[in-house]
Each structure stands twice: as C-alpha cells, then as structure tokens.
Amino acid sequence: VFRYKIHVDPSSTTAGFGFALAHLEPFLRWDGQSEEHVVFDLIKRWNPKDFPGSVIRWAPILRELETFADIFRPFEITFDQHQSAEPIQDLAERLQRRNIATRVYEKVATNELNWKRWEVFKTALYQGLIHAPYDSVEQHPYGVDQELKFLQQQNTGSKYPRVDKQDIGPVKTKDMADCVAEATYSLIGN
C-alpha cells in the first residue's frame, strides 16, 4: 500500500493553478538494496481559459480533488498559501463527510523552507529518485519539464536564495514545478 500526497498551488483566479499527486515506491538498486523513489501519478495545471469567462472556479476543482482523495486516499493534501483558507475548509468538510481520513492544510512557506525544498528536489532528481509521466501538450503548451528548465535562482539578500520563475521568455510560470518540489520534499524529506 502506497502513501499518497497531493499538493495544490493556487494563484489568482486569472492565473494557473498547479497540482501534483505522488507516492513513495521501493525500487531495487543494482546491489539488491531497496530504495524509496517518488513516483508522480499525475501532474497538471488548471488554466483560466478552460473555465467560463477565463476565470478559474473553485467548485469543479474541489470536486476533482474530492474524487482523487476518494480514489487514492492520500495521507495529506496541502495548499500553497495564496488565498486558500476557504477551499481548504471546504475540501476538509467534504472529505470528512465521506469518512476519508486525509489531513488538509495550508503549507506556509518561508525562505528557508523553500530553499530546502528545492535543494531536496534537485538532489533527488540528480540521483534518479523521481519518476513522472510525460506531459501532454494538449492540456497546455508546456509541461512541468519546461517549467523546471526555466527556473532561476535569485539572491534575496538573506541566507537563503529563492528559486523563481522568469519574467521573460517562453515559460513564465512555476505552479506545477512548485507542486512537484513540495511533494518530493514531503515524501522523502532530507
């Protein structure tokens, strides 16, 4: 039985929302030892243009999240801190009514946590511990692979730099990238 994790990265209702669903799975190494890998079951983005009036509506997203929770029974569903209090309460109540024991909460990000999250993700990626499905260009013009390629490290003047999207170029979002980094960090930690 796998432990599933969902992370949602909402933005303003006229910008995209990111989503990732992942679990840990033991893989056998060349030496016969078992090693935990993060396997992404689904990575997606809700785009405003896919909603009436090009404004994202929470109701269909919450229904979709409820369906995923019903199928996968994640141990937790976390949300980025952007205007997510009401959807968190709504989803928690929906899951409670269905007797789905999933913790739903806001993941408050600090500069230190963000930096550690990206360092863990980068290390896991370089070690081959992350597996993800290929993105379909039918859903959006680029996938999480492109978001990850166009990230940049920015100095903040503090101890911890920030990993952020670019303001120019072909990819100016990082919603899905934030979701995969958070899921990886939550599942395998340091």
PDB file of C-alpha atoms in Angstrom:
ATOM      1  CA  VAL A   1       0.000   0.000   0.000  1.00  0.00           C
ATOM      2  CA  PHE A   2       1.438   3.339  -1.046  1.00  0.00           C
ATOM      3  CA  ARG A   3       1.281   6.635   0.865  1.00  0.00           C
ATOM      4  CA  TYR A   4      -0.077   9.318  -1.455  1.00  0.00           C
ATOM      5  CA  LYS A   5       0.461  13.048  -1.220  1.00  0.00           C
ATOM      6  CA  ILE A   6      -1.342  15.832  -3.096  1.00  0.00           C
ATOM      7  CA  HIS A   7      -0.160  19.416  -3.332  1.00  0.00           C
ATOM      8  CA  VAL A   8      -2.123  22.256  -4.922  1.00  0.00           C
ATOM      9  CA  ASP A   9      -0.565  25.593  -5.850  1.00  0.00           C
ATOM     10  CA  PRO A  10      -3.374  28.079  -6.428  1.00  0.00           C
ATOM     11  CA  SER A  11      -2.749  31.520  -7.788  1.00  0.00           C
ATOM     12  CA  SER A  12      -5.145  34.307  -8.666  1.00  0.00           C
ATOM     13  CA  THR A  13      -8.252  33.033 -10.442  1.00  0.00           C
ATOM     14  CA  THR A  14      -6.977  34.538 -13.700  1.00  0.00           C
ATOM     15  CA  ALA A  15      -3.645  32.665 -13.497  1.00  0.00           C
ATOM     16  CA  GLY A  16      -2.998  28.910 -13.479  1.00  0.00           C
ATOM     17  CA  PHE A  17      -3.287  26.502 -10.569  1.00  0.00           C
ATOM     18  CA  GLY A  18      -0.734  23.699 -10.252  1.00  0.00           C
ATOM     19  CA  PHE A  19      -1.413  20.167  -8.981  1.00  0.00           C
ATOM     20  CA  ALA A  20       0.665  17.084  -8.234  1.00  0.00           C
ATOM     21  CA  LEU A  21      -0.240  13.644  -6.909  1.00  0.00           C
ATOM     22  CA  ALA A  22       2.654  11.386  -5.883  1.00  0.00           C
ATOM     23  CA  HIS A  23       3.599   8.407  -3.768  1.00  0.00           C
ATOM     24  CA  LEU A  24       6.708   6.624  -2.496  1.00  0.00           C
ATOM     25  CA  GLU A  25       7.599   3.324  -4.077  1.00  0.00           C
ATOM     26  CA  PRO A  26      10.502   0.991  -3.261  1.00  0.00           C
ATOM     27  CA  PHE A  27      12.850   0.323  -6.191  1.00  0.00           C
ATOM     28  CA  LEU A  28      15.601  -2.264  -6.181  1.00  0.00           C
ATOM     29  CA  ARG A  29      19.079  -0.861  -6.710  1.00  0.00           C
ATOM     30  CA  TRP A  30      21.814  -2.601  -8.677  1.00  0.00           C
ATOM     31  CA  ASP A  31      23.200  -4.038  -5.404  1.00  0.00           C
ATOM     32  CA  GLY A  32      19.864  -5.587  -4.398  1.00  0.00           C
ATOM     33  CA  GLN A  33      19.066  -2.955  -1.775  1.00  0.00           C
ATOM     34  CA  SER A  34      15.644  -1.292  -1.698  1.00  0.00           C
ATOM     35  CA  GLU A  35      15.491   2.476  -2.202  1.00  0.00           C
ATOM     36  CA  GLU A  36      12.489   4.802  -1.887  1.00  0.00           C
ATOM     37  CA  HIS A  37      11.589   6.710  -5.064  1.00  0.00           C
ATOM     38  CA  VAL A  38       8.988   9.426  -5.574  1.00  0.00           C
ATOM     39  CA  VAL A  39       6.554   8.408  -8.300  1.00  0.00           C
ATOM     40  CA  PHE A  40       4.217  11.064  -9.677  1.00  0.00           C
ATOM     41  CA  ASP A  41       0.847   9.686 -10.680  1.00  0.00           C
ATOM     42  CA  LEU A  42      -0.465  12.969 -12.047  1.00  0.00           C
ATOM     43  CA  ILE A  43       0.864  16.477 -12.590  1.00  0.00           C
ATOM     44  CA  LYS A  44      -1.440  19.049 -14.078  1.00  0.00           C
ATOM     45  CA  ARG A  45      -2.411  22.660 -14.354  1.00  0.00           C
ATOM     46  CA  TRP A  46      -5.840  24.239 -14.311  1.00  0.00           C
ATOM     47  CA  ASN A  47      -5.817  27.117 -16.803  1.00  0.00           C
ATOM     48  CA  PRO A  48      -8.207  30.086 -16.671  1.00  0.00           C
ATOM     49  CA  LYS A  49      -9.021  29.734 -20.386  1.00  0.00           C
ATOM     50  CA  ASP A  50     -10.603  26.344 -19.625  1.00  0.00           C
ATOM     51  CA  PHE A  51     -13.262  27.987 -17.414  1.00  0.00           C
ATOM     52  CA  PRO A  52     -16.203  30.215 -18.356  1.00  0.00           C
ATOM     53  CA  GLY A  53     -15.096  33.833 -18.617  1.00  0.00           C
ATOM     54  CA  SER A  54     -11.440  32.739 -18.329  1.00  0.00           C
ATOM     55  CA  VAL A  55     -11.697  32.805 -14.531  1.00  0.00           C
ATOM     56  CA  ILE A  56     -10.875  29.689 -12.515  1.00  0.00           C
ATOM     57  CA  ARG A  57     -13.767  28.435 -10.391  1.00  0.00           C
ATOM     58  CA  TRP A  58     -13.044  26.522  -7.192  1.00  0.00           C
ATOM     59  CA  ALA A  59     -16.175  24.307  -7.308  1.00  0.00           C
ATOM     60  CA  PRO A  60     -15.063  21.975 -10.143  1.00  0.00           C
ATOM     61  CA  ILE A  61     -11.518  21.860  -8.769  1.00  0.00           C
ATOM     62  CA  LEU A  62     -12.770  20.853  -5.323  1.00  0.00           C
ATOM     63  CA  ARG A  63     -14.944  18.132  -6.880  1.00  0.00           C
ATOM     64  CA  GLU A  64     -11.910  16.835  -8.771  1.00  0.00           C
ATOM     65  CA  LEU A  65      -9.756  16.894  -5.618  1.00  0.00           C
ATOM     66  CA  GLU A  66     -12.501  15.042  -3.753  1.00  0.00           C
ATOM     67  CA  THR A  67     -12.511  12.377  -6.469  1.00  0.00           C
ATOM     68  CA  PHE A  68      -8.711  11.989  -6.297  1.00  0.00           C
ATOM     69  CA  ALA A  69      -8.917  11.719  -2.494  1.00  0.00           C
ATOM     70  CA  ASP A  70     -11.622   9.077  -2.821  1.00  0.00           C
ATOM     71  CA  ILE A  71      -9.522   7.009  -5.246  1.00  0.00           C
ATOM     72  CA  PHE A  72      -6.022   7.413  -3.781  1.00  0.00           C
ATOM     73  CA  ARG A  73      -6.712   8.147  -0.067  1.00  0.00           C
ATOM     74  CA  PRO A  74      -3.730  10.494   0.363  1.00  0.00           C
ATOM     75  CA  PHE A  75      -2.338  10.961   3.846  1.00  0.00           C
ATOM     76  CA  GLU A  76      -2.387  14.713   3.200  1.00  0.00           C
ATOM     77  CA  ILE A  77      -3.472  17.374   0.767  1.00  0.00           C
ATOM     78  CA  THR A  78      -1.568  20.624   1.106  1.00  0.00           C
ATOM     79  CA  PHE A  79      -2.187  24.007  -0.462  1.00  0.00           C
ATOM     80  CA  ASP A  80       0.145  26.888  -1.085  1.00  0.00           C
ATOM     81  CA  GLN A  81      -0.726  29.921   0.998  1.00  0.00           C
ATOM     82  CA  HIS A  82      -2.298  32.025  -1.765  1.00  0.00           C
ATOM     83  CA  GLN A  83      -5.980  32.628  -0.873  1.00  0.00           C
ATOM     84  CA  SER A  84      -6.566  29.012   0.090  1.00  0.00           C
ATOM     85  CA  ALA A  85      -8.285  29.170   3.511  1.00  0.00           C
ATOM     86  CA  GLU A  86     -11.848  28.716   2.235  1.00  0.00           C
ATOM     87  CA  PRO A  87     -11.058  25.925  -0.269  1.00  0.00           C
ATOM     88  CA  ILE A  88      -9.108  24.096   2.454  1.00  0.00           C
ATOM     89  CA  GLN A  89     -12.073  24.267   4.846  1.00  0.00           C
ATOM     90  CA  ASP A  90     -14.499  23.235   2.114  1.00  0.00           C
ATOM     91  CA  LEU A  91     -12.403  20.255   0.980  1.00  0.00           C
ATOM     92  CA  ALA A  92     -11.741  19.114   4.570  1.00  0.00           C
ATOM     93  CA  GLU A  93     -15.502  19.127   5.251  1.00  0.00           C
ATOM     94  CA  ARG A  94     -16.230  17.215   2.027  1.00  0.00           C
ATOM     95  CA  LEU A  95     -13.673  14.543   2.900  1.00  0.00           C
ATOM     96  CA  GLN A  96     -14.875  14.300   6.493  1.00  0.00           C
ATOM     97  CA  ARG A  97     -18.464  13.703   5.294  1.00  0.00           C
ATOM     98  CA  ARG A  98     -17.142  10.834   3.143  1.00  0.00           C
ATOM     99  CA  ASN A  99     -15.051   9.392   6.008  1.00  0.00           C
ATOM    100  CA  ILE A 100     -11.796   9.991   4.144  1.00  0.00           C
ATOM    101  CA  ALA A 101      -9.064  10.433   6.750  1.00  0.00           C
ATOM    102  CA  THR A 102      -6.871  12.888   4.873  1.00  0.00           C
ATOM    103  CA  ARG A 103      -5.247  15.868   6.522  1.00  0.00           C
ATOM    104  CA  VAL A 104      -5.950  19.045   4.514  1.00  0.00           C
ATOM    105  CA  TYR A 105      -3.970  22.157   5.371  1.00  0.00           C
ATOM    106  CA  GLU A 106      -2.019  25.177   4.167  1.00  0.00           C
ATOM    107  CA  LYS A 107       1.728  24.743   3.771  1.00  0.00           C
ATOM    108  CA  VAL A 108       3.212  28.058   4.889  1.00  0.00           C
ATOM    109  CA  ALA A 109       6.452  28.662   3.055  1.00  0.00           C
ATOM    110  CA  THR A 110       9.384  30.565   4.469  1.00  0.00           C
ATOM    111  CA  ASN A 111      12.555  31.449   2.585  1.00  0.00           C
ATOM    112  CA  GLU A 112      14.370  28.686   4.455  1.00  0.00           C
ATOM    113  CA  LEU A 113      11.706  26.039   3.751  1.00  0.00           C
ATOM    114  CA  ASN A 114      11.515  26.994   0.063  1.00  0.00           C
ATOM    115  CA  TRP A 115      15.277  26.749  -0.334  1.00  0.00           C
ATOM    116  CA  LYS A 116      15.438  23.373   1.459  1.00  0.00           C
ATOM    117  CA  ARG A 117      12.525  22.083  -0.633  1.00  0.00           C
ATOM    118  CA  TRP A 118      14.321  22.940  -3.882  1.00  0.00           C
ATOM    119  CA  GLU A 119      17.637  21.515  -2.651  1.00  0.00           C
ATOM    120  CA  VAL A 120      15.958  18.208  -1.731  1.00  0.00           C
ATOM    121  CA  PHE A 121      14.147  18.135  -5.076  1.00  0.00           C
ATOM    122  CA  LYS A 122      17.339  18.864  -7.050  1.00  0.00           C
ATOM    123  CA  THR A 123      19.305  16.207  -5.180  1.00  0.00           C
ATOM    124  CA  ALA A 124      16.557  13.591  -5.607  1.00  0.00           C
ATOM    125  CA  LEU A 125      16.264  14.438  -9.301  1.00  0.00           C
ATOM    126  CA  TYR A 126      20.017  14.117  -9.879  1.00  0.00           C
ATOM    127  CA  GLN A 127      20.032  10.789  -8.021  1.00  0.00           C
ATOM    128  CA  GLY A 128      17.266   9.411 -10.239  1.00  0.00           C
ATOM    129  CA  LEU A 129      14.782   9.137  -7.357  1.00  0.00           C
ATOM    130  CA  ILE A 130      11.944  10.948  -9.152  1.00  0.00           C
ATOM    131  CA  HIS A 131       9.679   9.453 -11.813  1.00  0.00           C
ATOM    132  CA  ALA A 132       6.959  11.427 -13.580  1.00  0.00           C
ATOM    133  CA  PRO A 133       4.591  10.939 -16.507  1.00  0.00           C
ATOM    134  CA  TYR A 134       5.218  12.728 -19.756  1.00  0.00           C
ATOM    135  CA  ASP A 135       3.101  15.888 -20.040  1.00  0.00           C
ATOM    136  CA  SER A 136       0.571  16.196 -22.821  1.00  0.00           C
ATOM    137  CA  VAL A 137       0.810  19.390 -24.846  1.00  0.00           C
ATOM    138  CA  GLU A 138      -2.932  19.161 -25.475  1.00  0.00           C
ATOM    139  CA  GLN A 139      -3.611  20.358 -21.937  1.00  0.00           C
ATOM    140  CA  HIS A 140      -1.227  23.321 -22.004  1.00  0.00           C
ATOM    141  CA  PRO A 141       1.561  24.497 -24.297  1.00  0.00           C
ATOM    142  CA  TYR A 142       4.294  23.282 -21.947  1.00  0.00           C
ATOM    143  CA  GLY A 143       4.660  20.848 -19.089  1.00  0.00           C
ATOM    144  CA  VAL A 144       6.358  20.685 -15.757  1.00  0.00           C
ATOM    145  CA  ASP A 145       9.597  19.753 -17.522  1.00  0.00           C
ATOM    146  CA  GLN A 146       9.605  23.159 -19.215  1.00  0.00           C
ATOM    147  CA  GLU A 147       8.707  24.981 -16.000  1.00  0.00           C
ATOM    148  CA  LEU A 148      11.659  23.291 -14.302  1.00  0.00           C
ATOM    149  CA  LYS A 149      14.021  24.195 -17.163  1.00  0.00           C
ATOM    150  CA  PHE A 150      13.185  27.891 -16.936  1.00  0.00           C
ATOM    151  CA  LEU A 151      13.528  28.337 -13.176  1.00  0.00           C
ATOM    152  CA  GLN A 152      16.236  30.601 -11.885  1.00  0.00           C
ATOM    153  CA  GLN A 153      17.996  31.177  -8.602  1.00  0.00           C
ATOM    154  CA  GLN A 154      17.626  34.702  -7.288  1.00  0.00           C
ATOM    155  CA  ASN A 155      19.623  36.195  -4.463  1.00  0.00           C
ATOM    156  CA  THR A 156      17.399  37.677  -1.778  1.00  0.00           C
ATOM    157  CA  GLY A 157      20.000  39.380   0.355  1.00  0.00           C
ATOM    158  CA  SER A 158      19.329  36.825   3.084  1.00  0.00           C
ATOM    159  CA  LYS A 159      20.921  33.486   3.869  1.00  0.00           C
ATOM    160  CA  TYR A 160      18.566  31.640   1.521  1.00  0.00           C
ATOM    161  CA  PRO A 161      18.255  32.389  -2.204  1.00  0.00           C
ATOM    162  CA  ARG A 162      14.903  31.985  -3.922  1.00  0.00           C
ATOM    163  CA  VAL A 163      14.036  29.690  -6.818  1.00  0.00           C
ATOM    164  CA  ASP A 164      11.623  31.574  -9.044  1.00  0.00           C
ATOM    165  CA  LYS A 165      10.101  31.767 -12.497  1.00  0.00           C
ATOM    166  CA  GLN A 166      11.438  34.022 -15.209  1.00  0.00           C
ATOM    167  CA  ASP A 167       9.663  37.245 -16.109  1.00  0.00           C
ATOM    168  CA  ILE A 168      10.577  36.941 -19.796  1.00  0.00           C
ATOM    169  CA  GLY A 169      10.925  34.004 -22.137  1.00  0.00           C
ATOM    170  CA  PRO A 170       8.666  31.165 -23.261  1.00  0.00           C
ATOM    171  CA  VAL A 171       7.773  29.905 -19.747  1.00  0.00           C
ATOM    172  CA  LYS A 172       6.820  32.392 -17.048  1.00  0.00           C
ATOM    173  CA  THR A 173       5.091  30.085 -14.552  1.00  0.00           C
ATOM    174  CA  LYS A 174       6.181  27.603 -11.913  1.00  0.00           C
ATOM    175  CA  ASP A 175       2.917  26.311 -10.423  1.00  0.00           C
ATOM    176  CA  MET A 176       3.462  22.674 -11.390  1.00  0.00           C
ATOM    177  CA  ALA A 177       7.164  22.874 -10.521  1.00  0.00           C
ATOM    178  CA  ASP A 178       6.295  24.084  -7.017  1.00  0.00           C
ATOM    179  CA  CYS A 179       3.907  21.144  -6.639  1.00  0.00           C
ATOM    180  CA  VAL A 180       6.473  18.507  -7.608  1.00  0.00           C
ATOM    181  CA  ALA A 181       9.098  20.088  -5.351  1.00  0.00           C
ATOM    182  CA  GLU A 182       6.704  20.157  -2.381  1.00  0.00           C
ATOM    183  CA  ALA A 183       5.506  16.580  -2.929  1.00  0.00           C
ATOM    184  CA  THR A 184       9.103  15.338  -3.208  1.00  0.00           C
ATOM    185  CA  TYR A 185      10.153  17.195  -0.069  1.00  0.00           C
ATOM    186  CA  SER A 186       7.163  15.887   1.902  1.00  0.00           C
ATOM    187  CA  LEU A 187       7.630  12.309   0.791  1.00  0.00           C
ATOM    188  CA  ILE A 188      11.386  11.826   1.111  1.00  0.00           C
ATOM    189  CA  GLY A 189      12.489  14.851   3.118  1.00  0.00           C
ATOM    190  CA  ASN A 190      16.170  15.274   3.672  1.00  0.00           C
TER     191      ASN A 190
END
